[in-house]
Amino acid sequence: MASIFEEIADAVVKAESEAKVRGLTQKALDEGHPVKKILEDGLVKGMNEIGERWKQGDAFIPEVLLSAEMMRAGIDVVKELIIRDGIKPLGKVVIGTVQGDVHSIGKSLVGMMLQSSGFEVQDLGVDVTVGKFVEVVKAQKPDLLALSALLTTTMPAMEDTIKAVKKEGLKIKTIIGGSPTSQVYATSIGADGYASDAVSAVDKVKELLDLPPEIRFL
Ligand code: B12
């Protein structure tokens, strides 16, 4: 018989309904299992599995996004306990698509993968002005700022944002991505990192924050 953790992971992968994931997560809590185990062996495990399938070409983006919704529903159930148990995120990330650009799918995937790997992610959405990025970074003091651009015409907004954040003297790592960008471009605008897809983005963020590659929730 499958364990409750396997059931949760399976429900995230299959993404039948949020209610099912919520119910199973609550059941695991009622049975007295630790939140960390519910996260690591259930919700996050399921999310990682769908991420792996996508990487191998065995799952498509809508399926990944749906599973992410399932994971979020489960996390909602354990949220208060996460805080109570003092489970700390690996770091805080602010992500957004830069000014003038409304492409959201890749950015959301990156944010979601980071979240399922244990980072606290604040997604500012699309068409985010330089001023908004600076304002949020000043207020939230995240460890890392992640910028997405899908248009060649909006790439310069990445440079403007990085320059503006640095000008404020804020100590923060930056990573960029999106199809027209590259490592060469990242270096040229002073970004600390670049990644070509959501899975390698997680590895790169860990590297930038000096975290070991295999680490999950602290
Ligand atoms: C869907 C789409 C749209 C949708 C967006 C809907 C949405 N909610 O996102 C709509 C219809 C709104 C749209 C509009 C436009 N689009 Co459009 N769009 C696309 C399309 C078909 C797919 C993009 C996508 O979602 N890909 C799937 C995701 C998963 O991939 P991704 O975005 O590349 O993200 C991955 C990586 O790049 C990386 N990544 C992404 N962000 C980040 C961030 C970080 C920090 C990191 C580390 C990694 C990372 O990881 C992601 C996951 O693996 C592309 C063509 C294509 N095949 O790419 C054109 C494309 C991007 N669009 C294009 C254009 C021109 C436009 C318009 C100007 C069209 C018009 N004339 O109106 C408008 C611009 C609107 C605006 N101001 O932004 C061009 C851009 C050309 C260029 N190089 O400048 C493309 C390439 C199409 C083309 N071949 O001409 N578009």
Short mmCIF file of C-alpha atoms and ligand atoms in Angstrom, two decimals:
data_model
loop_
_atom_site.label_atom_id
_atom_site.label_comp_id
_atom_site.label_asym_id
_atom_site.label_seq_id
_atom_site.Cartn_x
_atom_site.Cartn_y
_atom_site.Cartn_z
CA MET A 1 0.00 0.00 0.00
CA ALA A 2 1.26 3.47 -0.86
CA SER A 3 2.33 5.64 2.07
CA ILE A 4 0.51 8.90 2.71
CA PHE A 5 3.58 10.72 1.33
CA GLU A 6 3.50 8.72 -1.87
CA GLU A 7 -0.22 9.46 -2.13
CA ILE A 8 0.43 13.19 -1.79
CA ALA A 9 3.27 13.14 -4.33
CA ASP A 10 1.09 11.18 -6.72
CA ALA A 11 -1.80 13.63 -6.28
CA VAL A 12 0.54 16.53 -7.15
CA VAL A 13 1.81 14.73 -10.25
CA LYS A 14 -1.63 13.63 -11.45
CA ALA A 15 -3.16 17.02 -10.59
CA GLU A 16 -6.74 15.76 -10.43
CA SER A 17 -7.98 18.32 -7.91
CA GLU A 18 -6.71 20.79 -5.33
CA ALA A 19 -9.27 19.38 -2.88
CA LYS A 20 -7.63 15.97 -3.10
CA VAL A 21 -4.16 17.39 -2.37
CA ARG A 22 -5.56 19.49 0.48
CA GLY A 23 -7.39 16.48 1.94
CA LEU A 24 -4.34 14.22 1.82
CA THR A 25 -2.09 16.91 3.29
CA GLN A 26 -4.56 17.44 6.13
CA LYS A 27 -4.75 13.67 6.65
CA ALA A 28 -0.96 13.47 6.97
CA LEU A 29 -1.06 16.31 9.52
CA ASP A 30 -3.85 14.61 11.46
CA GLU A 31 -1.80 11.42 11.54
CA GLY A 32 0.91 13.43 13.24
CA HIS A 33 3.56 13.45 10.53
CA PRO A 34 6.09 16.29 10.68
CA VAL A 35 5.49 19.16 8.28
CA LYS A 36 9.03 18.90 6.91
CA LYS A 37 8.41 15.30 5.88
CA ILE A 38 5.04 16.15 4.33
CA LEU A 39 6.77 18.82 2.28
CA GLU A 40 9.89 16.90 1.32
CA ASP A 41 8.48 13.42 0.75
CA GLY A 42 5.06 14.51 -0.49
CA LEU A 43 4.36 17.91 -2.01
CA VAL A 44 7.86 18.84 -3.14
CA LYS A 45 8.66 15.30 -4.25
CA GLY A 46 5.63 15.32 -6.54
CA MET A 47 6.61 18.71 -7.93
CA ASN A 48 10.16 17.54 -8.57
CA GLU A 49 8.90 14.47 -10.33
CA ILE A 50 6.77 16.47 -12.76
CA GLY A 51 9.71 18.86 -13.24
CA GLU A 52 11.94 15.91 -14.12
CA ARG A 53 9.34 14.55 -16.56
CA TRP A 54 9.15 17.95 -18.22
CA LYS A 55 12.93 18.08 -18.50
CA GLN A 56 12.88 14.65 -20.18
CA GLY A 57 10.13 15.79 -22.56
CA ASP A 58 7.54 13.48 -20.96
CA ALA A 59 5.34 16.29 -19.59
CA PHE A 60 4.16 19.60 -21.01
CA ILE A 61 4.12 23.10 -19.54
CA PRO A 62 0.36 23.17 -18.71
CA GLU A 63 0.82 19.96 -16.71
CA VAL A 64 3.75 21.46 -14.82
CA LEU A 65 1.77 24.62 -14.06
CA LEU A 66 -1.21 22.56 -12.87
CA SER A 67 0.98 20.48 -10.57
CA ALA A 68 2.41 23.73 -9.19
CA GLU A 69 -1.12 24.83 -8.31
CA MET A 70 -1.61 21.50 -6.50
CA MET A 71 1.63 21.97 -4.57
CA ARG A 72 0.57 25.48 -3.60
CA ALA A 73 -2.80 24.18 -2.36
CA GLY A 74 -0.99 21.66 -0.16
CA ILE A 75 1.47 24.26 1.10
CA ASP A 76 -1.52 26.43 2.05
CA VAL A 77 -2.68 23.70 4.42
CA VAL A 78 0.67 23.49 6.21
CA LYS A 79 1.60 27.17 5.96
CA GLU A 80 0.96 28.17 9.56
CA LEU A 81 2.76 25.10 10.81
CA ILE A 82 5.75 25.86 8.60
CA ILE A 83 6.08 29.16 10.43
CA ARG A 84 5.42 27.55 13.84
CA ASP A 85 7.99 24.79 13.25
CA GLY A 86 10.53 27.37 12.16
CA ILE A 87 11.21 25.71 8.81
CA LYS A 88 13.27 28.33 7.09
CA PRO A 89 13.29 28.88 3.35
CA LEU A 90 16.67 28.56 1.62
CA GLY A 91 16.50 32.21 0.72
CA LYS A 92 14.21 34.93 -0.51
CA VAL A 93 13.83 35.56 -4.23
CA VAL A 94 12.01 38.38 -6.00
CA ILE A 95 11.17 37.60 -9.62
CA GLY A 96 9.46 39.48 -12.41
CA THR A 97 9.29 40.13 -16.13
CA VAL A 98 10.83 43.49 -16.95
CA GLN A 99 9.14 46.69 -18.07
CA GLY A 100 7.37 46.58 -21.44
CA ASP A 101 7.24 42.79 -21.53
CA VAL A 102 4.12 40.75 -20.75
CA HIS A 103 5.51 37.22 -21.28
CA SER A 104 4.77 35.36 -18.08
CA ILE A 105 4.98 31.60 -18.67
CA GLY A 106 8.75 31.06 -18.43
CA LYS A 107 9.08 33.48 -15.52
CA SER A 108 6.29 31.70 -13.63
CA LEU A 109 7.91 28.32 -14.25
CA VAL A 110 11.22 29.56 -12.88
CA GLY A 111 9.50 31.06 -9.82
CA MET A 112 7.58 27.87 -9.22
CA MET A 113 10.63 25.62 -9.52
CA LEU A 114 12.50 27.84 -7.08
CA GLN A 115 9.56 27.68 -4.69
CA SER A 116 9.36 23.91 -4.88
CA SER A 117 13.08 23.73 -4.18
CA GLY A 118 12.63 25.55 -0.88
CA PHE A 119 12.99 29.24 -1.74
CA GLU A 120 10.52 31.88 -0.67
CA VAL A 121 9.45 33.51 -3.92
CA GLN A 122 7.75 36.82 -4.46
CA ASP A 123 6.49 37.03 -8.03
CA LEU A 124 5.89 40.63 -9.09
CA GLY A 125 4.27 39.58 -12.36
CA VAL A 126 4.92 41.13 -15.76
CA ASP A 127 5.74 44.58 -17.12
CA VAL A 128 7.41 45.46 -13.82
CA THR A 129 8.93 48.92 -13.81
CA VAL A 130 12.49 49.59 -12.67
CA GLY A 131 11.04 51.67 -9.84
CA LYS A 132 8.83 48.83 -8.65
CA PHE A 133 11.75 46.38 -8.57
CA VAL A 134 13.86 48.85 -6.58
CA GLU A 135 10.98 49.60 -4.19
CA VAL A 136 10.33 45.91 -3.46
CA VAL A 137 13.99 45.00 -3.14
CA LYS A 138 14.51 47.88 -0.68
CA ALA A 139 11.50 46.85 1.38
CA GLN A 140 11.86 43.05 1.28
CA LYS A 141 15.65 42.70 1.20
CA PRO A 142 15.63 39.45 -0.79
CA ASP A 143 18.81 37.44 -1.34
CA LEU A 144 18.32 37.36 -5.08
CA LEU A 145 16.57 39.24 -7.86
CA ALA A 146 15.51 37.23 -10.92
CA LEU A 147 14.62 39.06 -14.14
CA SER A 148 12.92 37.67 -17.22
CA ALA A 149 12.68 39.13 -20.74
CA LEU A 150 11.37 37.50 -23.91
CA LEU A 151 11.72 40.44 -26.27
CA THR A 152 14.95 41.85 -27.65
CA THR A 153 13.38 45.28 -27.18
CA THR A 154 12.89 44.76 -23.42
CA MET A 155 16.34 43.30 -22.69
CA PRO A 156 17.77 46.77 -21.94
CA ALA A 157 15.25 47.09 -19.08
CA MET A 158 17.18 44.28 -17.37
CA GLU A 159 20.35 46.34 -17.43
CA ASP A 160 18.45 49.43 -16.19
CA THR A 161 16.97 47.41 -13.32
CA ILE A 162 20.31 45.89 -12.28
CA LYS A 163 22.02 49.28 -12.43
CA ALA A 164 19.23 50.93 -10.40
CA VAL A 165 19.36 48.22 -7.72
CA LYS A 166 23.16 48.46 -7.49
CA LYS A 167 22.98 52.26 -7.32
CA GLU A 168 20.94 51.93 -4.14
CA GLY A 169 23.89 50.06 -2.64
CA LEU A 170 21.70 47.02 -2.06
CA LYS A 171 23.60 43.80 -1.48
CA ILE A 172 21.76 41.34 -3.67
CA LYS A 173 22.59 38.70 -6.29
CA THR A 174 20.98 38.96 -9.70
CA ILE A 175 20.09 36.35 -12.30
CA ILE A 176 18.55 36.82 -15.72
CA GLY A 177 16.85 34.58 -18.26
CA GLY A 178 14.47 34.40 -21.20
CA SER A 179 15.05 33.20 -24.75
CA PRO A 180 16.86 36.25 -26.19
CA THR A 181 19.27 36.43 -23.26
CA SER A 182 22.55 34.55 -22.77
CA GLN A 183 25.51 34.21 -20.43
CA VAL A 184 27.40 36.68 -22.58
CA TYR A 185 24.59 39.20 -22.28
CA ALA A 186 24.29 38.60 -18.54
CA THR A 187 27.99 39.31 -18.07
CA SER A 188 27.78 42.42 -20.24
CA ILE A 189 25.04 43.99 -18.10
CA GLY A 190 26.57 43.04 -14.76
CA ALA A 191 24.14 40.26 -13.80
CA ASP A 192 25.65 37.66 -11.48
CA GLY A 193 24.11 34.72 -13.29
CA TYR A 194 22.15 33.38 -16.24
CA ALA A 195 20.22 30.16 -16.79
CA SER A 196 18.55 28.86 -19.94
CA ASP A 197 15.69 26.99 -18.27
CA ALA A 198 13.80 26.62 -15.01
CA VAL A 199 15.62 23.52 -13.79
CA SER A 200 19.11 24.92 -14.32
CA ALA A 201 17.88 28.21 -12.81
CA VAL A 202 17.47 26.43 -9.47
CA ASP A 203 21.04 25.07 -9.63
CA LYS A 204 22.39 28.47 -10.60
CA VAL A 205 20.54 30.27 -7.80
CA LYS A 206 21.93 27.79 -5.25
CA GLU A 207 25.41 28.34 -6.66
CA LEU A 208 25.04 32.13 -6.46
CA LEU A 209 23.86 31.91 -2.85
CA ASP A 210 26.67 29.49 -1.89
CA LEU A 211 24.26 26.67 -1.12
CA PRO A 212 25.17 23.03 -1.81
CA PRO A 213 23.38 21.64 -4.91
CA GLU A 214 21.52 18.88 -3.03
CA ILE A 215 20.10 21.16 -0.32
CA ARG A 216 16.35 21.55 0.19
CA PHE A 217 14.46 23.23 3.04
CA LEU A 218 16.88 24.24 5.81
C1 B12 B 1 3.27 32.87 -25.57
C2 B12 B 1 3.90 34.03 -26.32
C3 B12 B 1 3.26 35.27 -26.23
C4 B12 B 1 2.03 35.51 -25.36
C5 B12 B 1 2.48 35.63 -23.90
C6 B12 B 1 1.45 35.07 -22.95
C7 B12 B 1 1.98 34.94 -21.56
N1 B12 B 1 1.08 35.01 -20.61
O1 B12 B 1 3.17 34.79 -21.32
C8 B12 B 1 1.47 36.84 -25.97
C9 B12 B 1 0.45 36.50 -27.02
C10 B12 B 1 0.86 37.83 -24.99
C11 B12 B 1 2.71 37.39 -26.67
C12 B12 B 1 2.82 38.71 -27.03
C13 B12 B 1 3.88 39.20 -27.79
N2 B12 B 1 4.90 38.53 -28.30
CO1 B12 B 1 5.26 36.70 -27.80
N3 B12 B 1 5.60 34.93 -27.74
C14 B12 B 1 5.08 33.87 -27.09
C15 B12 B 1 5.79 32.55 -27.45
C16 B12 B 1 4.95 31.85 -28.51
C17 B12 B 1 6.05 31.59 -26.32
C18 B12 B 1 6.79 32.14 -25.10
C19 B12 B 1 6.68 31.15 -23.97
O2 B12 B 1 5.85 31.28 -23.08
N4 B12 B 1 7.51 30.09 -24.05
C20 B12 B 1 7.48 28.98 -23.08
C21 B12 B 1 8.37 29.29 -21.87
C22 B12 B 1 8.38 28.12 -20.89
O3 B12 B 1 9.67 29.45 -22.34
P1 B12 B 1 10.50 30.78 -22.04
O4 B12 B 1 9.59 31.91 -21.90
O5 B12 B 1 11.62 30.85 -23.02
O6 B12 B 1 11.10 30.51 -20.58
C23 B12 B 1 12.12 29.56 -20.31
C24 B12 B 1 13.54 30.12 -20.45
O7 B12 B 1 13.65 31.18 -21.34
C25 B12 B 1 13.93 30.46 -19.05
N5 B12 B 1 13.55 31.74 -18.46
C26 B12 B 1 12.55 32.58 -18.73
N6 B12 B 1 12.54 33.61 -17.88
C27 B12 B 1 13.56 33.43 -17.04
C28 B12 B 1 14.01 34.20 -15.96
C29 B12 B 1 15.12 33.79 -15.25
C30 B12 B 1 15.59 34.60 -14.11
C31 B12 B 1 15.80 32.59 -15.64
C32 B12 B 1 17.01 32.18 -14.91
C33 B12 B 1 15.36 31.82 -16.71
C34 B12 B 1 14.23 32.25 -17.39
O8 B12 B 1 13.29 29.45 -18.30
C35 B12 B 1 11.98 29.26 -18.84
C36 B12 B 1 11.51 27.88 -18.49
O9 B12 B 1 12.38 26.89 -18.96
C37 B12 B 1 7.14 33.08 -28.04
C38 B12 B 1 7.80 32.19 -29.09
C39 B12 B 1 8.61 31.10 -28.51
N7 B12 B 1 8.49 29.95 -29.07
O10 B12 B 1 9.35 31.30 -27.54
C40 B12 B 1 6.73 34.43 -28.59
C41 B12 B 1 7.77 35.55 -28.70
C42 B12 B 1 8.61 35.61 -27.42
N8 B12 B 1 6.91 36.79 -28.78
C43 B12 B 1 7.38 37.62 -29.61
C44 B12 B 1 6.75 38.86 -29.91
C45 B12 B 1 7.40 39.70 -30.98
C46 B12 B 1 5.59 39.26 -29.22
C47 B12 B 1 4.81 40.56 -29.43
C48 B12 B 1 5.66 41.83 -29.64
C49 B12 B 1 3.89 40.33 -30.61
C50 B12 B 1 3.09 41.53 -31.09
N9 B12 B 1 3.48 42.02 -32.25
O11 B12 B 1 2.19 41.97 -30.41
C51 B12 B 1 3.95 40.64 -28.17
C52 B12 B 1 4.68 41.44 -27.06
C53 B12 B 1 3.83 41.82 -25.93
C54 B12 B 1 4.67 42.41 -24.86
N10 B12 B 1 4.69 43.72 -24.72
O12 B12 B 1 5.33 41.69 -24.15
C55 B12 B 1 8.70 37.18 -30.24
C56 B12 B 1 9.91 37.90 -29.64
C57 B12 B 1 10.95 38.25 -30.68
C58 B12 B 1 12.09 38.94 -30.03
N11 B12 B 1 13.19 38.22 -29.89
O13 B12 B 1 12.00 40.07 -29.65
C59 B12 B 1 8.64 35.63 -30.01
C60 B12 B 1 10.03 34.97 -29.90
C61 B12 B 1 7.86 35.07 -31.23
C62 B12 B 1 8.62 35.21 -32.54
N12 B12 B 1 9.28 34.17 -33.00
O14 B12 B 1 8.62 36.23 -33.16
N13 B12 B 1 3.61 36.45 -26.87
#
